[in-house]
Amino acid sequence: MTRVFSGIKPTGHLTLGNYLGAMRRWAAVDQHRAEALFCVVDLHALTVDHDPARVRRVSRQAATLLLATGIDPGLCTVFVQSHVDEHARLSYLLECVATDGEMRRMVQYREKAAREQARGGSVRLSLLTYPVLMAADILAHRTDEVPVGDDQRQHVELARDIAARFNQRYGHTFVVPRATHPEVAARVMNLQEPSSKMGKSDDSGPGIVYLLDEPDVVRRKIGRAVTDSGQDVRHDREERPGVTNLLEILAACTGGDPEALAGTYSSYGALKKDTADAVVEVLRPVRDRHRELCADPSYVEGVLRDGAARARAVARPTVDAAYRAIGLLPPVPEPALNAAR
């Protein structure tokens, strides 16, 4: 069976963009068609300045929301990255295969480093090397497919290059994964800056719909969404980015076609109202299920414990094989207990 790995980074509260762009497909498609692993990649949240208590809180919330969106631990593996030591173990080995030039060519590194420097902060070494940790996340589990958006395509290509290089130098150890880009995934943009993706790490709260926003908050944010000059409702990313974003959100929520929907509206107000109503209805079962899961924290803890055990069982043989292949001595076994004692 095809093995799929996907991760969600707990750098902020999960958004409508995370749900429509990835999580909904994970629940509806990927967990049914493949051997799927879904991971809260909390180690990646440490690459920038952070509050430790908040990282723990948001990591738990992310895991709970994965389950609330319909991901079934009976069908797939749900776990937290730091609970499976093999991710960090393999990351260092892959750093010994990757090159400095490859790291510095990563577009996200250049963009995030520039933002950090503009704020007067220092750039952590882990921000430079985190694509190698991402490669370890993928390769440790012998992943076949990695569903990603365009912004992560470069990182999967790096994982492919590292896997192929390791296999060539030290013997075949890793599956060389491939990136998949599901056509049905929605591309949700910031409501206040429709040229930018709706990201959970953004500072622009009014432009982001969070999965746990109350219905009146959702309606207020969408009601205040930036539109465009002129009054015609038209699906055109270049000339009408604000209206196009609303049309695509509405289409993703209702299963419609954004271009066809455009022809049914003569005003921005009506489009905003229908979009807000559709978003509220799409998020209602997620919010309701999240509330139920929060009332039973032992269930979520059990899912994460069992998921980590399954993930560890998958990853350990591959990582142990990589340690042997690259030239490291195997651990010396503990001496057997003296039977005479």
mmCIF file of C-alpha atoms in Angstrom:
data_model
loop_
_atom_site.group_PDB
_atom_site.id
_atom_site.type_symbol
_atom_site.label_atom_id
_atom_site.label_comp_id
_atom_site.label_asym_id
_atom_site.label_seq_id
_atom_site.Cartn_x
_atom_site.Cartn_y
_atom_site.Cartn_z
ATOM 1 C CA MET A 1 0.000 0.000 0.000
ATOM 2 C CA THR A 2 1.221 3.508 -0.784
ATOM 3 C CA ARG A 3 2.563 5.283 2.314
ATOM 4 C CA VAL A 4 1.721 8.966 2.757
ATOM 5 C CA PHE A 5 3.234 11.364 5.289
ATOM 6 C CA SER A 6 1.872 14.827 6.120
ATOM 7 C CA GLY A 7 2.697 17.193 8.941
ATOM 8 C CA ILE A 8 1.215 20.266 10.527
ATOM 9 C CA LYS A 9 3.479 22.773 12.300
ATOM 10 C CA PRO A 10 2.211 24.189 15.624
ATOM 11 C CA THR A 11 3.432 27.746 15.097
ATOM 12 C CA GLY A 12 -0.069 29.174 15.421
ATOM 13 C CA HIS A 13 -3.737 28.293 15.553
ATOM 14 C CA LEU A 14 -4.925 26.292 12.558
ATOM 15 C CA THR A 15 -6.827 28.200 9.905
ATOM 16 C CA LEU A 16 -9.469 27.808 7.255
ATOM 17 C CA GLY A 17 -6.581 27.645 4.788
ATOM 18 C CA ASN A 18 -5.063 24.652 6.588
ATOM 19 C CA TYR A 19 -8.427 22.891 6.546
ATOM 20 C CA LEU A 20 -9.569 23.539 2.976
ATOM 21 C CA GLY A 21 -6.054 23.301 1.577
ATOM 22 C CA ALA A 22 -4.941 20.068 3.232
ATOM 23 C CA MET A 23 -6.646 18.662 6.315
ATOM 24 C CA ARG A 24 -10.038 18.067 4.736
ATOM 25 C CA ARG A 25 -8.424 15.975 2.001
ATOM 26 C CA TRP A 26 -6.384 14.034 4.538
ATOM 27 C CA ALA A 27 -9.599 12.964 6.244
ATOM 28 C CA ALA A 28 -11.741 12.454 3.150
ATOM 29 C CA VAL A 29 -9.208 10.856 0.796
ATOM 30 C CA ASP A 30 -5.695 10.100 1.997
ATOM 31 C CA GLN A 31 -6.465 8.039 5.098
ATOM 32 C CA HIS A 32 -8.723 5.789 3.021
ATOM 33 C CA ARG A 33 -6.500 5.274 -0.030
ATOM 34 C CA ALA A 34 -3.090 4.888 1.620
ATOM 35 C CA GLU A 35 -1.151 3.924 4.713
ATOM 36 C CA ALA A 36 -1.163 7.444 6.101
ATOM 37 C CA LEU A 37 0.851 9.086 8.878
ATOM 38 C CA PHE A 38 -0.218 12.504 10.156
ATOM 39 C CA CYS A 39 2.206 14.278 12.420
ATOM 40 C CA VAL A 40 2.271 17.425 14.571
ATOM 41 C CA VAL A 41 5.810 18.537 13.704
ATOM 42 C CA ASP A 42 6.542 20.368 16.936
ATOM 43 C CA LEU A 43 10.335 20.358 16.533
ATOM 44 C CA HIS A 44 9.897 22.655 13.550
ATOM 45 C CA ALA A 45 8.195 25.221 15.793
ATOM 46 C CA LEU A 46 11.502 25.732 17.641
ATOM 47 C CA THR A 47 13.271 27.290 14.646
ATOM 48 C CA VAL A 48 12.089 30.784 15.624
ATOM 49 C CA ASP A 49 11.622 32.643 18.892
ATOM 50 C CA HIS A 50 8.758 30.980 20.772
ATOM 51 C CA ASP A 51 7.024 30.626 24.105
ATOM 52 C CA PRO A 52 7.496 27.034 25.341
ATOM 53 C CA ALA A 53 4.095 26.882 27.062
ATOM 54 C CA ARG A 54 2.397 28.113 23.907
ATOM 55 C CA VAL A 55 4.137 25.524 21.734
ATOM 56 C CA ARG A 56 2.861 22.761 24.038
ATOM 57 C CA ARG A 57 -0.643 24.242 24.067
ATOM 58 C CA VAL A 58 -0.854 24.728 20.306
ATOM 59 C CA SER A 59 0.635 21.277 19.665
ATOM 60 C CA ARG A 60 -2.114 19.651 21.711
ATOM 61 C CA GLN A 61 -4.726 21.790 19.988
ATOM 62 C CA ALA A 62 -3.368 20.831 16.558
ATOM 63 C CA ALA A 63 -3.502 17.127 17.422
ATOM 64 C CA THR A 64 -7.055 17.502 18.710
ATOM 65 C CA LEU A 65 -8.111 19.365 15.565
ATOM 66 C CA LEU A 66 -6.625 16.670 13.346
ATOM 67 C CA LEU A 67 -9.013 14.245 15.011
ATOM 68 C CA ALA A 68 -11.865 16.754 14.930
ATOM 69 C CA THR A 69 -11.598 17.102 11.156
ATOM 70 C CA GLY A 70 -12.377 13.415 10.738
ATOM 71 C CA ILE A 71 -8.969 11.772 10.774
ATOM 72 C CA ASP A 72 -9.525 8.320 12.251
ATOM 73 C CA PRO A 73 -6.699 6.734 14.296
ATOM 74 C CA GLY A 74 -8.195 3.378 13.410
ATOM 75 C CA LEU A 75 -7.327 4.033 9.763
ATOM 76 C CA CYS A 76 -4.061 5.938 10.085
ATOM 77 C CA THR A 77 -1.288 6.960 12.474
ATOM 78 C CA VAL A 78 -1.521 10.264 14.353
ATOM 79 C CA PHE A 79 1.461 11.310 16.450
ATOM 80 C CA VAL A 80 3.704 14.112 17.660
ATOM 81 C CA GLN A 81 7.126 14.398 16.035
ATOM 82 C CA SER A 82 9.128 14.858 19.247
ATOM 83 C CA HIS A 83 7.598 11.664 20.675
ATOM 84 C CA VAL A 84 9.467 9.617 18.052
ATOM 85 C CA ASP A 85 13.235 9.961 18.583
ATOM 86 C CA GLU A 86 14.023 8.574 15.140
ATOM 87 C CA HIS A 87 13.195 11.933 13.536
ATOM 88 C CA ALA A 88 15.970 13.744 15.397
ATOM 89 C CA ARG A 89 18.341 10.764 15.129
ATOM 90 C CA LEU A 90 18.040 10.683 11.366
ATOM 91 C CA SER A 91 18.170 14.454 10.945
ATOM 92 C CA TYR A 92 21.830 14.645 12.004
ATOM 93 C CA LEU A 93 22.822 11.858 9.633
ATOM 94 C CA LEU A 94 21.138 13.680 6.764
ATOM 95 C CA GLU A 95 22.906 16.915 7.713
ATOM 96 C CA CYS A 96 26.083 14.958 6.997
ATOM 97 C CA VAL A 97 24.812 14.317 3.467
ATOM 98 C CA ALA A 98 23.181 17.662 2.630
ATOM 99 C CA THR A 99 25.281 20.701 1.687
ATOM 100 C CA ASP A 100 25.414 24.279 2.926
ATOM 101 C CA GLY A 101 24.614 25.534 -0.557
ATOM 102 C CA GLU A 102 21.434 23.471 -0.728
ATOM 103 C CA MET A 103 20.244 24.922 2.575
ATOM 104 C CA ARG A 104 20.917 28.511 1.600
ATOM 105 C CA ARG A 105 19.055 28.123 -1.687
ATOM 106 C CA MET A 106 15.816 27.295 0.124
ATOM 107 C CA VAL A 107 13.379 30.109 -0.671
ATOM 108 C CA GLN A 108 11.580 29.860 2.671
ATOM 109 C CA TYR A 109 14.869 30.213 4.550
ATOM 110 C CA ARG A 110 15.753 33.392 2.699
ATOM 111 C CA GLU A 111 12.293 34.875 3.240
ATOM 112 C CA LYS A 112 12.001 33.946 6.916
ATOM 113 C CA ALA A 113 15.577 34.988 7.694
ATOM 114 C CA ALA A 114 14.966 38.369 6.062
ATOM 115 C CA ARG A 115 11.792 38.899 8.130
ATOM 116 C CA GLU A 116 13.591 37.922 11.333
ATOM 117 C CA GLN A 117 16.473 40.278 10.618
ATOM 118 C CA ALA A 118 14.047 43.094 9.761
ATOM 119 C CA ARG A 119 12.523 42.676 13.223
ATOM 120 C CA GLY A 120 15.971 42.978 14.743
ATOM 121 C CA GLY A 121 16.128 39.344 15.781
ATOM 122 C CA SER A 122 18.844 36.770 15.260
ATOM 123 C CA VAL A 123 18.425 33.893 12.826
ATOM 124 C CA ARG A 124 18.668 30.485 14.473
ATOM 125 C CA LEU A 125 20.824 27.820 12.865
ATOM 126 C CA SER A 126 17.827 25.483 12.998
ATOM 127 C CA LEU A 127 15.976 27.764 10.567
ATOM 128 C CA LEU A 128 18.724 27.051 8.041
ATOM 129 C CA THR A 129 18.777 23.301 8.626
ATOM 130 C CA TYR A 130 15.098 22.555 9.217
ATOM 131 C CA PRO A 131 14.562 21.315 5.625
ATOM 132 C CA VAL A 132 16.886 18.443 6.571
ATOM 133 C CA LEU A 133 14.687 17.644 9.564
ATOM 134 C CA MET A 134 11.715 17.732 7.209
ATOM 135 C CA ALA A 135 13.560 15.271 4.963
ATOM 136 C CA ALA A 136 14.136 13.058 8.008
ATOM 137 C CA ASP A 137 10.414 13.204 8.824
ATOM 138 C CA ILE A 138 9.677 11.868 5.360
ATOM 139 C CA LEU A 139 12.507 9.391 4.851
ATOM 140 C CA ALA A 140 12.354 7.759 8.291
ATOM 141 C CA HIS A 141 8.957 6.319 7.408
ATOM 142 C CA ARG A 142 9.861 5.140 3.898
ATOM 143 C CA THR A 143 7.258 7.534 2.553
ATOM 144 C CA ASP A 144 6.069 7.175 -1.038
ATOM 145 C CA GLU A 145 3.995 10.366 -1.343
ATOM 146 C CA VAL A 146 4.071 13.751 0.365
ATOM 147 C CA PRO A 147 0.984 15.900 -0.361
ATOM 148 C CA VAL A 148 2.215 19.523 -0.339
ATOM 149 C CA GLY A 149 1.409 22.958 -1.654
ATOM 150 C CA ASP A 150 3.657 24.855 -4.025
ATOM 151 C CA ASP A 151 5.483 26.532 -1.116
ATOM 152 C CA GLN A 152 6.784 23.149 0.101
ATOM 153 C CA ARG A 153 7.658 21.632 -3.283
ATOM 154 C CA GLN A 154 11.314 22.682 -2.955
ATOM 155 C CA HIS A 155 11.641 20.888 0.384
ATOM 156 C CA VAL A 156 10.340 17.610 -1.000
ATOM 157 C CA GLU A 157 12.772 17.920 -3.904
ATOM 158 C CA LEU A 158 15.560 18.312 -1.336
ATOM 159 C CA ALA A 159 14.380 15.146 0.444
ATOM 160 C CA ARG A 160 14.485 13.315 -2.879
ATOM 161 C CA ASP A 161 18.025 14.554 -3.592
ATOM 162 C CA ILE A 162 19.275 13.601 -0.128
ATOM 163 C CA ALA A 163 17.697 10.143 -0.318
ATOM 164 C CA ALA A 164 19.180 9.442 -3.731
ATOM 165 C CA ARG A 165 22.623 10.718 -2.663
ATOM 166 C CA PHE A 166 22.602 8.612 0.524
ATOM 167 C CA ASN A 167 21.522 5.511 -1.403
ATOM 168 C CA GLN A 168 24.260 6.027 -3.973
ATOM 169 C CA ARG A 169 27.036 6.597 -1.427
ATOM 170 C CA TYR A 170 26.129 4.126 1.297
ATOM 171 C CA GLY A 171 23.819 1.558 -0.233
ATOM 172 C CA HIS A 172 20.092 1.525 -0.805
ATOM 173 C CA THR A 173 18.422 2.599 2.431
ATOM 174 C CA PHE A 174 15.614 5.059 1.685
ATOM 175 C CA VAL A 175 12.563 5.197 -0.534
ATOM 176 C CA VAL A 176 12.863 8.242 -2.785
ATOM 177 C CA PRO A 177 9.557 10.054 -2.165
ATOM 178 C CA ARG A 178 7.515 12.078 -4.594
ATOM 179 C CA ALA A 179 5.519 15.230 -3.996
ATOM 180 C CA THR A 180 1.835 15.195 -4.877
ATOM 181 C CA HIS A 181 -0.236 18.294 -5.480
ATOM 182 C CA PRO A 182 -3.929 17.437 -5.216
ATOM 183 C CA GLU A 183 -5.949 19.489 -7.682
ATOM 184 C CA VAL A 184 -8.936 19.599 -5.347
ATOM 185 C CA ALA A 185 -7.017 21.430 -2.618
ATOM 186 C CA ALA A 186 -8.201 24.998 -2.168
ATOM 187 C CA ARG A 187 -5.762 27.915 -2.152
ATOM 188 C CA VAL A 188 -7.041 30.245 0.544
ATOM 189 C CA MET A 189 -5.590 33.734 0.725
ATOM 190 C CA ASN A 190 -5.499 36.289 3.528
ATOM 191 C CA LEU A 191 -8.772 38.239 3.646
ATOM 192 C CA GLN A 192 -6.926 41.517 4.205
ATOM 193 C CA GLU A 193 -4.002 40.794 1.879
ATOM 194 C CA PRO A 194 -5.389 38.579 -0.902
ATOM 195 C CA SER A 195 -2.007 38.346 -2.578
ATOM 196 C CA SER A 196 -0.662 36.394 0.445
ATOM 197 C CA LYS A 197 -1.584 32.925 1.669
ATOM 198 C CA MET A 198 -3.731 32.664 4.790
ATOM 199 C CA GLY A 199 -0.989 31.439 7.123
ATOM 200 C CA LYS A 200 -1.308 30.511 10.784
ATOM 201 C CA SER A 201 1.945 32.302 11.631
ATOM 202 C CA ASP A 202 0.825 35.648 10.203
ATOM 203 C CA ASP A 203 0.307 38.693 12.382
ATOM 204 C CA SER A 204 -2.733 39.866 10.429
ATOM 205 C CA GLY A 205 -5.467 38.368 12.619
ATOM 206 C CA PRO A 206 -8.387 40.152 10.887
ATOM 207 C CA GLY A 207 -7.437 38.483 7.615
ATOM 208 C CA ILE A 208 -7.319 34.959 9.024
ATOM 209 C CA VAL A 209 -10.262 32.697 9.794
ATOM 210 C CA TYR A 210 -9.230 30.229 12.486
ATOM 211 C CA LEU A 211 -10.887 26.830 12.761
ATOM 212 C CA LEU A 212 -12.097 27.618 16.274
ATOM 213 C CA ASP A 213 -13.407 31.120 15.546
ATOM 214 C CA GLU A 214 -16.980 31.629 16.748
ATOM 215 C CA PRO A 215 -19.565 32.070 13.945
ATOM 216 C CA ASP A 216 -20.008 35.792 14.614
ATOM 217 C CA VAL A 217 -16.232 36.280 14.401
ATOM 218 C CA VAL A 218 -16.137 34.405 11.080
ATOM 219 C CA ARG A 219 -18.928 36.563 9.682
ATOM 220 C CA ARG A 220 -17.243 39.764 10.861
ATOM 221 C CA LYS A 221 -13.897 38.866 9.309
ATOM 222 C CA ILE A 222 -15.416 37.865 5.978
ATOM 223 C CA GLY A 223 -17.709 40.893 6.016
ATOM 224 C CA ARG A 224 -14.632 43.119 6.311
ATOM 225 C CA ALA A 225 -12.619 41.253 3.676
ATOM 226 C CA VAL A 226 -10.779 43.412 1.168
ATOM 227 C CA THR A 227 -12.481 43.474 -2.212
ATOM 228 C CA ASP A 228 -11.461 45.347 -5.363
ATOM 229 C CA SER A 229 -12.146 48.548 -7.245
ATOM 230 C CA GLY A 230 -15.214 48.348 -9.427
ATOM 231 C CA GLN A 231 -18.451 46.550 -8.672
ATOM 232 C CA ASP A 232 -18.538 43.565 -11.008
ATOM 233 C CA VAL A 233 -18.090 40.163 -9.405
ATOM 234 C CA ARG A 234 -15.516 38.409 -11.536
ATOM 235 C CA HIS A 235 -13.128 35.474 -11.035
ATOM 236 C CA ASP A 236 -9.790 37.014 -11.996
ATOM 237 C CA ARG A 237 -6.723 36.527 -9.769
ATOM 238 C CA GLU A 238 -4.801 39.370 -11.376
ATOM 239 C CA GLU A 239 -7.491 42.062 -11.573
ATOM 240 C CA ARG A 240 -9.854 40.934 -8.800
ATOM 241 C CA PRO A 241 -7.749 39.132 -6.153
ATOM 242 C CA GLY A 242 -10.055 39.966 -3.231
ATOM 243 C CA VAL A 243 -13.261 38.883 -4.937
ATOM 244 C CA THR A 244 -11.538 35.852 -6.442
ATOM 245 C CA ASN A 245 -10.448 34.739 -2.968
ATOM 246 C CA LEU A 246 -14.026 34.936 -1.695
ATOM 247 C CA LEU A 247 -15.329 33.045 -4.728
ATOM 248 C CA GLU A 248 -12.756 30.294 -4.257
ATOM 249 C CA ILE A 249 -13.523 29.963 -0.554
ATOM 250 C CA LEU A 250 -17.245 29.742 -1.325
ATOM 251 C CA ALA A 251 -16.601 27.182 -4.065
ATOM 252 C CA ALA A 252 -14.403 25.070 -1.777
ATOM 253 C CA CYS A 253 -17.084 25.076 0.923
ATOM 254 C CA THR A 254 -20.025 24.325 -1.350
ATOM 255 C CA GLY A 255 -18.457 22.177 -4.053
ATOM 256 C CA GLY A 256 -19.218 24.771 -6.717
ATOM 257 C CA ASP A 257 -17.138 26.295 -9.488
ATOM 258 C CA PRO A 258 -15.775 29.793 -8.721
ATOM 259 C CA GLU A 259 -16.208 31.093 -12.262
ATOM 260 C CA ALA A 260 -19.773 29.834 -12.422
ATOM 261 C CA LEU A 261 -20.529 31.287 -8.978
ATOM 262 C CA ALA A 262 -19.271 34.692 -10.073
ATOM 263 C CA GLY A 263 -22.089 34.944 -12.586
ATOM 264 C CA THR A 264 -24.721 34.560 -9.872
ATOM 265 C CA TYR A 265 -23.723 37.693 -7.911
ATOM 266 C CA SER A 266 -24.234 41.348 -8.677
ATOM 267 C CA SER A 267 -22.841 42.758 -5.429
ATOM 268 C CA TYR A 268 -19.935 42.169 -3.080
ATOM 269 C CA GLY A 269 -22.252 42.242 -0.074
ATOM 270 C CA ALA A 270 -24.261 39.221 -1.181
ATOM 271 C CA LEU A 271 -21.083 37.312 -2.008
ATOM 272 C CA LYS A 272 -19.627 38.037 1.423
ATOM 273 C CA LYS A 273 -22.809 36.962 3.194
ATOM 274 C CA ASP A 274 -23.040 33.649 1.349
ATOM 275 C CA THR A 275 -19.324 32.981 1.810
ATOM 276 C CA ALA A 276 -19.553 33.639 5.542
ATOM 277 C CA ASP A 277 -22.595 31.361 5.876
ATOM 278 C CA ALA A 278 -20.820 28.589 3.948
ATOM 279 C CA VAL A 279 -17.666 28.836 6.057
ATOM 280 C CA VAL A 280 -19.637 28.771 9.312
ATOM 281 C CA GLU A 281 -21.424 25.589 8.203
ATOM 282 C CA VAL A 282 -18.233 23.877 7.048
ATOM 283 C CA LEU A 283 -16.491 24.609 10.345
ATOM 284 C CA ARG A 284 -19.465 23.801 12.600
ATOM 285 C CA PRO A 285 -18.851 20.010 12.831
ATOM 286 C CA VAL A 286 -15.121 20.583 13.358
ATOM 287 C CA ARG A 287 -15.769 22.962 16.253
ATOM 288 C CA ASP A 288 -18.393 20.645 17.751
ATOM 289 C CA ARG A 289 -16.117 17.602 17.585
ATOM 290 C CA HIS A 290 -13.190 19.606 18.985
ATOM 291 C CA ARG A 291 -15.343 20.542 21.965
ATOM 292 C CA GLU A 292 -16.183 16.870 22.565
ATOM 293 C CA LEU A 293 -12.529 15.819 22.352
ATOM 294 C CA CYS A 294 -11.435 18.550 24.758
ATOM 295 C CA ALA A 295 -13.860 17.111 27.278
ATOM 296 C CA ASP A 296 -12.049 13.763 27.037
ATOM 297 C CA PRO A 297 -8.304 14.574 27.082
ATOM 298 C CA SER A 298 -7.357 11.012 27.988
ATOM 299 C CA TYR A 299 -8.679 9.860 24.609
ATOM 300 C CA VAL A 300 -6.427 12.291 22.713
ATOM 301 C CA GLU A 301 -3.455 11.308 24.883
ATOM 302 C CA GLY A 302 -4.118 7.643 24.145
ATOM 303 C CA VAL A 303 -4.273 8.302 20.409
ATOM 304 C CA LEU A 304 -0.934 10.139 20.513
ATOM 305 C CA ARG A 305 0.698 7.465 22.664
ATOM 306 C CA ASP A 306 -0.442 4.644 20.398
ATOM 307 C CA GLY A 307 0.392 6.658 17.288
ATOM 308 C CA ALA A 308 3.927 7.325 18.500
ATOM 309 C CA ALA A 309 4.433 3.610 19.199
ATOM 310 C CA ARG A 310 3.275 2.691 15.681
ATOM 311 C CA ALA A 311 5.359 5.443 14.077
ATOM 312 C CA ARG A 312 8.416 4.357 16.067
ATOM 313 C CA ALA A 313 7.977 0.759 14.937
ATOM 314 C CA VAL A 314 7.881 1.920 11.308
ATOM 315 C CA ALA A 315 10.812 4.341 11.542
ATOM 316 C CA ARG A 316 13.311 2.550 13.786
ATOM 317 C CA PRO A 317 14.386 -0.228 11.367
ATOM 318 C CA THR A 318 15.042 2.325 8.612
ATOM 319 C CA VAL A 319 16.963 4.709 10.859
ATOM 320 C CA ASP A 320 18.984 1.851 12.381
ATOM 321 C CA ALA A 321 19.828 0.708 8.852
ATOM 322 C CA ALA A 322 20.959 4.242 7.966
ATOM 323 C CA TYR A 323 23.253 4.317 11.018
ATOM 324 C CA ARG A 324 24.858 1.060 9.939
ATOM 325 C CA ALA A 325 25.141 2.109 6.313
ATOM 326 C CA ILE A 326 26.876 5.406 7.028
ATOM 327 C CA GLY A 327 29.533 3.696 9.134
ATOM 328 C CA LEU A 328 28.504 3.979 12.783
ATOM 329 C CA LEU A 329 29.197 1.185 15.240
ATOM 330 C CA PRO A 330 26.089 -0.612 16.454
ATOM 331 C CA PRO A 331 25.318 -0.203 20.165
ATOM 332 C CA VAL A 332 27.024 -2.704 22.426
ATOM 333 C CA PRO A 333 24.316 -4.924 23.945
ATOM 334 C CA GLU A 334 23.896 -5.046 27.691
ATOM 335 C CA PRO A 335 25.537 -8.131 29.211
ATOM 336 C CA ALA A 336 23.134 -10.952 29.971
ATOM 337 C CA LEU A 337 22.170 -11.325 33.611
ATOM 338 C CA ASN A 338 24.158 -13.958 35.414
ATOM 339 C CA ALA A 339 21.859 -16.960 35.694
ATOM 340 C CA ALA A 340 23.469 -17.901 39.009
ATOM 341 C CA ARG A 341 22.229 -14.763 40.728
#
